[in-house]
XYZ file of C-alpha atoms in Angstrom:
481
model
C -0.070 0.413 -0.063
C 0.867 3.752 -0.654
C 2.359 5.319 2.109
C 0.983 7.992 3.656
C 3.032 11.519 3.570
C 5.733 12.889 6.663
C 3.522 15.167 6.629
C 0.508 13.544 7.352
C -1.584 15.173 10.554
C -3.536 12.637 12.289
C -7.329 14.372 12.496
C -8.939 15.683 15.889
C -11.408 13.252 15.185
C -9.337 10.745 15.344
C -8.105 11.492 18.875
C -11.918 11.513 19.603
C -12.438 8.002 17.994
C -9.763 6.700 19.427
C -10.596 7.346 22.917
C -13.653 5.166 22.669
C -12.150 2.563 21.852
C -13.196 -0.042 24.918
C -10.432 -2.845 23.693
C -8.103 -0.895 24.378
C -8.450 2.201 26.606
C -7.056 2.576 29.784
C -9.070 3.361 33.256
C -10.729 6.835 33.438
C -10.060 7.906 37.124
C -8.578 10.778 37.382
C -11.020 13.669 38.251
C -10.021 17.751 38.856
C -7.442 17.231 42.582
C -5.929 14.067 41.109
C -4.931 16.167 38.282
C -3.549 19.059 40.106
C -2.229 16.435 42.427
C -0.051 14.561 39.588
C 1.140 17.799 38.417
C 2.281 19.362 41.618
C 3.658 15.604 42.662
C 6.062 16.313 39.740
C 6.675 19.566 39.696
C 7.479 20.074 43.430
C 10.895 17.874 43.836
C 13.736 18.115 41.659
C 13.937 21.886 41.250
C 13.506 22.310 44.879
C 15.196 19.415 46.731
C 18.197 18.610 43.811
C 18.801 21.180 40.665
C 18.507 24.322 42.965
C 21.731 23.839 44.798
C 23.763 22.714 41.783
C 22.356 25.977 39.383
C 22.889 28.285 42.181
C 26.618 27.057 42.699
C 27.490 26.418 39.267
C 25.543 29.536 37.282
C 23.616 31.815 38.584
C 24.608 32.344 42.617
C 21.949 34.207 44.665
C 20.204 35.358 41.651
C 18.877 31.943 40.769
C 15.619 33.377 42.235
C 15.896 35.302 38.855
C 16.210 32.008 37.137
C 13.425 30.512 38.342
C 11.509 33.765 37.704
C 12.343 33.731 33.789
C 11.252 29.923 33.268
C 7.934 30.451 35.218
C 7.292 32.870 32.564
C 8.290 30.945 29.831
C 6.106 27.997 31.499
C 3.234 30.312 32.197
C 3.159 30.544 28.082
C 3.548 27.082 27.273
C 1.045 26.164 30.027
C -1.740 28.362 28.167
C -0.498 26.797 25.100
C -1.001 23.374 26.678
C -4.429 23.885 28.024
C -5.776 24.977 24.708
C -4.279 21.791 23.612
C -5.168 19.037 26.112
C -8.831 20.257 25.676
C -8.647 19.871 21.708
C -6.836 16.973 22.219
C -7.590 14.765 25.159
C -5.351 11.920 24.246
C -1.918 10.218 25.887
C 0.950 11.855 24.293
C 1.148 14.801 25.586
C 2.669 17.723 23.030
C 3.621 14.621 21.041
C -0.167 13.973 20.232
C -0.082 17.928 19.812
C 2.228 18.101 17.153
C 0.742 14.935 15.180
C -2.333 17.188 14.792
C -1.216 20.716 14.426
C 2.453 19.663 12.548
C 1.976 16.152 11.275
C 3.617 12.938 11.374
C 7.419 13.135 11.740
C 7.184 16.008 13.272
C 5.269 14.375 15.878
C 8.005 11.806 16.160
C 10.621 14.138 16.485
C 8.598 15.335 19.474
C 7.829 11.839 21.145
C 11.531 10.816 20.704
C 12.171 13.943 22.626
C 9.559 13.424 25.152
C 11.199 10.124 25.218
C 14.481 11.835 26.468
C 12.903 13.951 28.834
C 10.874 11.631 30.913
C 13.169 8.886 30.565
C 16.504 11.598 31.882
C 14.253 13.406 33.816
C 13.267 10.188 37.046
C 16.624 9.344 36.404
C 17.791 12.859 37.593
C 15.423 12.351 40.749
C 16.367 9.587 41.389
C 20.045 10.497 41.569
C 18.396 13.135 43.663
C 16.458 10.733 46.167
C 19.639 8.487 46.448
C 21.277 11.629 47.815
C 18.766 12.625 50.301
C 18.254 8.768 51.499
C 22.274 8.631 52.037
C 22.089 11.351 54.015
C 18.880 10.639 56.365
C 20.497 7.900 57.177
C 23.804 9.258 57.723
C 21.849 11.404 60.799
C 21.237 7.785 62.164
C 24.950 6.918 62.125
C 24.009 4.553 59.417
C 26.697 5.712 56.329
C 25.627 3.981 53.203
C 28.813 3.145 51.057
C 29.149 5.803 48.573
C 30.291 2.916 46.103
C 26.742 1.722 46.531
C 25.225 5.177 46.500
C 26.978 7.689 43.686
C 27.488 7.060 39.902
C 30.933 5.854 38.921
C 31.208 8.628 36.180
C 30.819 12.432 36.687
C 31.375 15.030 33.290
C 33.534 17.974 33.619
C 33.578 20.609 31.056
C 36.970 20.707 31.163
C 38.338 17.715 32.129
C 35.603 15.543 30.505
C 34.347 12.000 31.656
C 36.165 10.736 34.935
C 35.914 8.244 36.759
C 34.469 8.158 40.756
C 35.571 5.018 42.094
C 31.909 4.136 42.792
C 30.163 0.775 41.088
C 26.620 1.919 40.764
C 24.072 4.312 42.041
C 21.685 1.554 44.508
C 19.384 3.339 46.120
C 18.797 5.590 43.062
C 17.823 1.658 41.091
C 15.786 0.483 43.838
C 13.980 3.887 44.028
C 12.486 3.589 40.184
C 12.377 -0.614 40.606
C 9.409 -0.121 43.175
C 7.568 2.463 41.483
C 7.565 0.755 38.307
C 6.028 -2.299 40.232
C 3.083 0.648 41.420
C 2.605 1.856 38.425
C 1.887 -1.444 36.540
C -0.616 -2.155 38.895
C -2.688 0.463 38.077
C -3.287 4.398 37.999
C -6.215 4.727 40.686
C -3.411 3.099 43.627
C -1.036 5.027 41.910
C -2.581 8.388 42.439
C -3.842 7.741 45.475
C -0.168 7.145 46.611
C 0.559 10.315 45.360
C -2.023 12.398 47.211
C -0.286 10.875 50.101
C 3.337 11.767 49.315
C 2.039 15.838 48.146
C 0.330 16.416 51.868
C 3.891 15.135 53.002
C 5.977 16.947 51.047
C 4.425 19.807 51.093
C 4.208 20.120 55.029
C 8.552 20.028 54.820
C 8.369 22.738 52.168
C 6.698 24.940 54.094
C 8.064 24.250 57.405
C 11.917 24.761 55.682
C 9.930 27.753 54.124
C 8.664 29.146 57.876
C 11.566 28.511 59.944
C 14.353 28.575 57.942
C 13.909 32.381 56.916
C 15.025 32.783 61.023
C 17.816 32.125 59.746
C 18.708 33.787 56.438
C 22.151 35.376 56.577
C 21.287 39.087 53.666
C 25.531 39.072 53.638
C 24.912 35.155 51.651
C 23.007 37.094 49.242
C 25.947 39.807 48.406
C 26.760 40.299 45.438
C 23.273 39.509 44.560
C 24.417 37.710 40.884
C 28.115 37.446 41.291
C 30.359 38.781 38.518
C 30.649 36.955 35.268
C 33.721 34.864 35.702
C 34.296 35.453 31.671
C 32.657 32.873 30.116
C 29.125 32.863 29.054
C 26.990 31.342 32.058
C 29.325 31.336 34.558
C 27.433 33.730 36.775
C 26.500 37.278 35.600
C 23.583 38.146 33.758
C 24.511 35.212 31.256
C 24.369 32.710 34.455
C 21.175 33.492 35.129
C 19.880 32.858 31.565
C 21.917 29.389 31.924
C 19.871 28.840 35.342
C 17.357 29.846 34.203
C 17.589 26.724 31.233
C 18.823 24.462 33.415
C 16.131 24.767 36.509
C 13.307 24.409 33.411
C 13.538 21.032 34.376
C 11.747 21.540 37.725
C 8.949 22.937 35.681
C 7.896 19.454 33.509
C 5.147 18.827 35.957
C 2.372 19.986 33.998
C 3.269 18.611 30.918
C 3.121 14.985 32.756
C -0.562 15.902 33.843
C -1.303 15.955 30.168
C -0.221 12.384 29.539
C -2.828 11.344 31.545
C -6.002 12.810 29.512
C -7.387 9.403 28.724
C -7.068 8.690 32.000
C -9.369 11.765 33.084
C -13.046 11.505 33.439
C -13.481 14.805 31.322
C -10.113 15.730 30.545
C -11.746 18.882 27.964
C -12.502 20.418 31.147
C -10.141 19.034 34.366
C -6.943 19.147 31.642
C -6.788 22.660 31.801
C -7.259 23.068 35.546
C -4.931 20.523 36.692
C -1.875 21.984 34.590
C -2.369 25.733 35.736
C -3.157 25.287 39.278
C -0.107 23.067 39.267
C 1.953 25.262 37.906
C 0.703 28.667 39.612
C 1.006 26.886 43.577
C 4.547 25.503 42.284
C 6.097 28.860 41.047
C 5.096 30.303 44.040
C 6.720 27.558 46.034
C 10.069 27.511 44.183
C 10.814 31.562 44.362
C 10.735 31.306 48.418
C 12.498 28.076 48.579
C 15.325 29.664 46.348
C 15.239 32.955 48.595
C 15.373 31.162 51.995
C 18.024 28.943 50.979
C 20.076 30.881 49.371
C 20.080 33.431 52.736
C 20.806 30.348 55.110
C 23.917 29.215 52.849
C 26.807 30.773 50.418
C 25.868 29.535 46.978
C 29.194 28.022 46.234
C 28.497 25.760 48.911
C 25.447 24.542 47.651
C 26.433 21.837 44.889
C 25.083 18.539 46.059
C 22.628 16.657 45.114
C 20.802 17.412 48.726
C 21.237 21.177 49.032
C 18.165 21.452 51.803
C 20.184 19.158 54.183
C 22.766 21.050 53.575
C 20.789 24.224 54.090
C 19.736 22.739 57.320
C 22.805 21.773 58.591
C 24.054 24.890 58.261
C 21.418 26.470 60.569
C 23.186 24.559 63.667
C 21.948 22.920 66.448
C 18.356 24.758 66.446
C 16.899 23.291 63.200
C 18.124 19.768 64.503
C 14.524 18.778 64.739
C 13.473 19.905 61.291
C 16.004 17.835 59.197
C 14.868 14.540 59.417
C 11.270 16.031 59.261
C 12.516 18.005 55.323
C 14.867 15.234 54.297
C 11.754 12.817 54.723
C 9.274 15.217 53.085
C 12.250 14.996 50.678
C 12.455 12.162 49.934
C 8.763 11.413 49.813
C 8.693 14.555 47.262
C 10.927 12.981 45.110
C 9.630 10.248 45.274
C 6.209 11.171 43.527
C 8.194 13.035 40.776
C 9.576 9.847 39.786
C 6.423 7.758 40.163
C 4.395 10.655 37.316
C 7.127 10.536 35.270
C 6.920 7.086 35.166
C 3.330 7.546 34.661
C 4.242 10.246 32.147
C 7.059 8.258 29.929
C 4.628 4.814 29.400
C 1.950 6.693 28.303
C 4.050 8.568 25.636
C 5.571 4.934 24.625
C 1.782 3.714 24.955
C 0.938 6.564 22.311
C 3.309 6.115 19.698
C 2.810 2.418 19.569
C -1.180 2.779 18.982
C -0.325 4.913 15.995
C 2.309 2.706 14.760
C 5.741 4.503 15.298
C 7.152 2.357 17.454
C 6.201 -1.729 17.919
C 2.906 -2.822 18.975
C 3.895 -4.280 22.554
C 4.012 -0.702 23.848
C 0.877 -0.363 23.741
C -0.268 -3.659 25.068
C -2.787 -2.869 27.710
C -2.903 -5.343 30.863
C -6.232 -7.131 31.069
C -7.046 -6.448 34.466
C -4.506 -3.820 35.509
C -5.461 -1.805 32.661
C -2.370 -0.189 32.320
C 0.129 -0.111 29.751
C 2.511 -2.768 31.755
C 4.874 -3.943 28.888
C 5.735 0.078 28.177
C 5.611 0.870 32.245
C 8.363 -2.103 32.798
C 10.063 -0.964 30.121
C 10.535 2.958 30.965
C 10.967 1.613 34.410
C 14.075 -0.467 33.367
C 16.252 2.037 30.989
C 15.405 4.733 33.456
C 17.070 2.856 36.445
C 20.388 2.015 34.323
C 20.588 5.743 33.542
C 20.378 6.275 37.163
C 22.577 3.896 38.467
C 25.260 5.409 35.896
C 25.074 8.750 35.057
C 25.343 12.201 37.306
C 22.854 14.298 38.391
C 24.416 17.785 36.035
C 24.482 15.503 32.690
C 21.070 14.179 33.138
C 19.218 17.370 34.309
C 21.064 19.598 31.848
C 19.864 17.062 28.649
C 15.871 16.587 30.405
C 15.988 20.668 30.153
C 16.866 21.092 26.554
C 14.006 18.185 25.661
C 11.456 20.207 27.624
C 12.299 23.569 26.396
C 12.825 22.170 22.743
C 8.999 20.526 23.324
C 7.326 23.754 24.832
C 8.772 25.717 21.769
C 7.053 23.237 19.328
C 3.756 23.102 21.530
C 3.563 27.041 21.139
C 3.705 26.863 17.400
C 1.614 24.392 17.222
C -1.346 26.615 18.593
C -0.222 29.310 16.550
C -0.585 27.169 12.953
C -3.569 25.117 14.287
C -5.169 28.354 14.888
C -4.629 28.830 11.205
C -5.184 25.911 9.895
C -8.414 24.608 11.589
C -9.642 27.821 13.305
C -13.412 25.873 13.288
C -12.396 23.079 15.243
C -13.754 23.283 19.193
C -11.965 24.441 21.713
C -13.321 24.456 25.266
C -10.199 26.503 26.482
C -8.317 28.963 24.552
C -5.262 30.915 24.781
C -5.952 34.053 25.958
C -3.554 36.967 23.755
C -2.919 35.127 20.749
C -0.655 35.103 18.715
C 1.109 36.969 21.937
C 1.282 34.286 24.599
C 2.549 30.885 22.085
C 4.896 33.468 20.008
C 6.356 34.702 23.414
C 6.030 30.741 24.657
C 8.174 29.469 22.405
C 10.257 33.357 21.935
C 11.343 32.407 25.579
C 11.895 28.514 25.409
C 14.497 29.210 22.581
C 16.197 32.124 24.307
C 16.735 29.726 27.492
C 17.831 26.602 25.173
C 19.866 29.128 23.519
C 21.840 29.556 27.312
C 22.924 25.725 27.809
C 26.265 24.122 27.115
C 27.643 23.328 24.151
C 27.806 19.809 25.417
C 24.477 19.562 26.090
C 23.479 20.291 22.585
C 25.627 17.651 20.772
C 24.212 15.161 23.018
C 20.611 17.102 22.225
C 21.682 16.350 18.772
C 22.441 13.098 18.292
C 19.774 11.688 20.566
C 17.511 13.336 17.628
C 19.819 11.581 14.991
C 18.998 8.340 16.481
C 14.936 9.436 16.405
C 15.176 9.849 13.106
C 17.035 6.931 12.137
C 14.235 4.463 13.490
C 11.570 6.905 12.154
C 13.075 6.536 8.021
C 14.237 2.906 8.675
C 11.193 1.583 10.665
C 8.139 3.683 11.448
C 7.974 4.454 7.754
C 7.398 1.399 6.975
C 4.442 0.725 8.958
C 2.495 3.638 7.784
C -0.149 3.507 5.183
C -2.009 6.414 3.275
């Protein structure tokens, strides 16, 4: 049979028909509160508990607060565009599904492959941070986990390249991914229930850190607020704020994860936009407050650890000793929920791409009892566990950021294109201030991508070369007009 064009656009009506397919459908059990909590579960985690310290120490100093503001602005633009698409195309797949409906098959494949990079590396990044907090927590009680079994065997330095650390593998990071993969494979209802409890725990811990930590802020630690540039782009100064924004952008991908659960939402046309925008707004405020308090307690150049909040509490001294285990439990729980939601998101990306015959059909296999894409879930967990066990947090986090920014760029442009090519399509939610919002969303995302290191760009390009090879040598052969 004749192959269809690489620019074939999947009709929105076809997406709606597929949602009614009971044979391969997923359970519709998530309400608006569940979706908002899924977003909070994914957003509040690595950005506060892990990436903040690394980005402040390496790139922006106390001005990491401005990096969070810049990223938040870009996220608001992108979030409004996601909300419009989520109400129009309530299908598993997030930006992948939106691109298929607005920009064509090859762009959808590129974005789908980009989302694989985003989510797989995201959960691996967070798992490394989770490991750091678990090691710190047990150390407080006199239990030492050997570094050789709780650190990556390799690290990457921009000047020296890849270097061996002497460690063997990060076992705690592998362990948490394995446990949560099993939970996600069992069912979305059970996963959402666990996420609700975990979000309450970590939100309480964060509010306690802000409320008590602010009493130990030393304003001298905010001076200079924007450390002078070292002479290299991205190393402090205004360029450091830009690079920091690109790095911490990783922390905002939770609302993207909300959109992957569309086929498990009871009323996706209304509830998806609410869940996306509410979770984004709540978490942005908390990010800015935590960044201010953390860099006020500890000098920014002492925060380059996978558990910066723990470092901040240690610096506050004996008065906050009682809060250390509370916040660390909150961090451990919080990072667990992020990994949980990322596993859900990535497995649904595999599921959607498989349904469209861009990936092998086994990925769209739904368990007859649990009604979950269990093969895609197990594959997701296995790959992420390997990455988390072997790679350092800096490389993982920056790859996630560039993948997320690229996806946001395409979604924003997709809204612009679909408004022109399908002006009469029903839109339960419409992005306000069109065309300014989608164009500004795409522009700010590209602006932050420019600030990321060259090495990150090279790895990103290599990843896409692999994805395009899969498309032209495998996926195209399975597509017919």
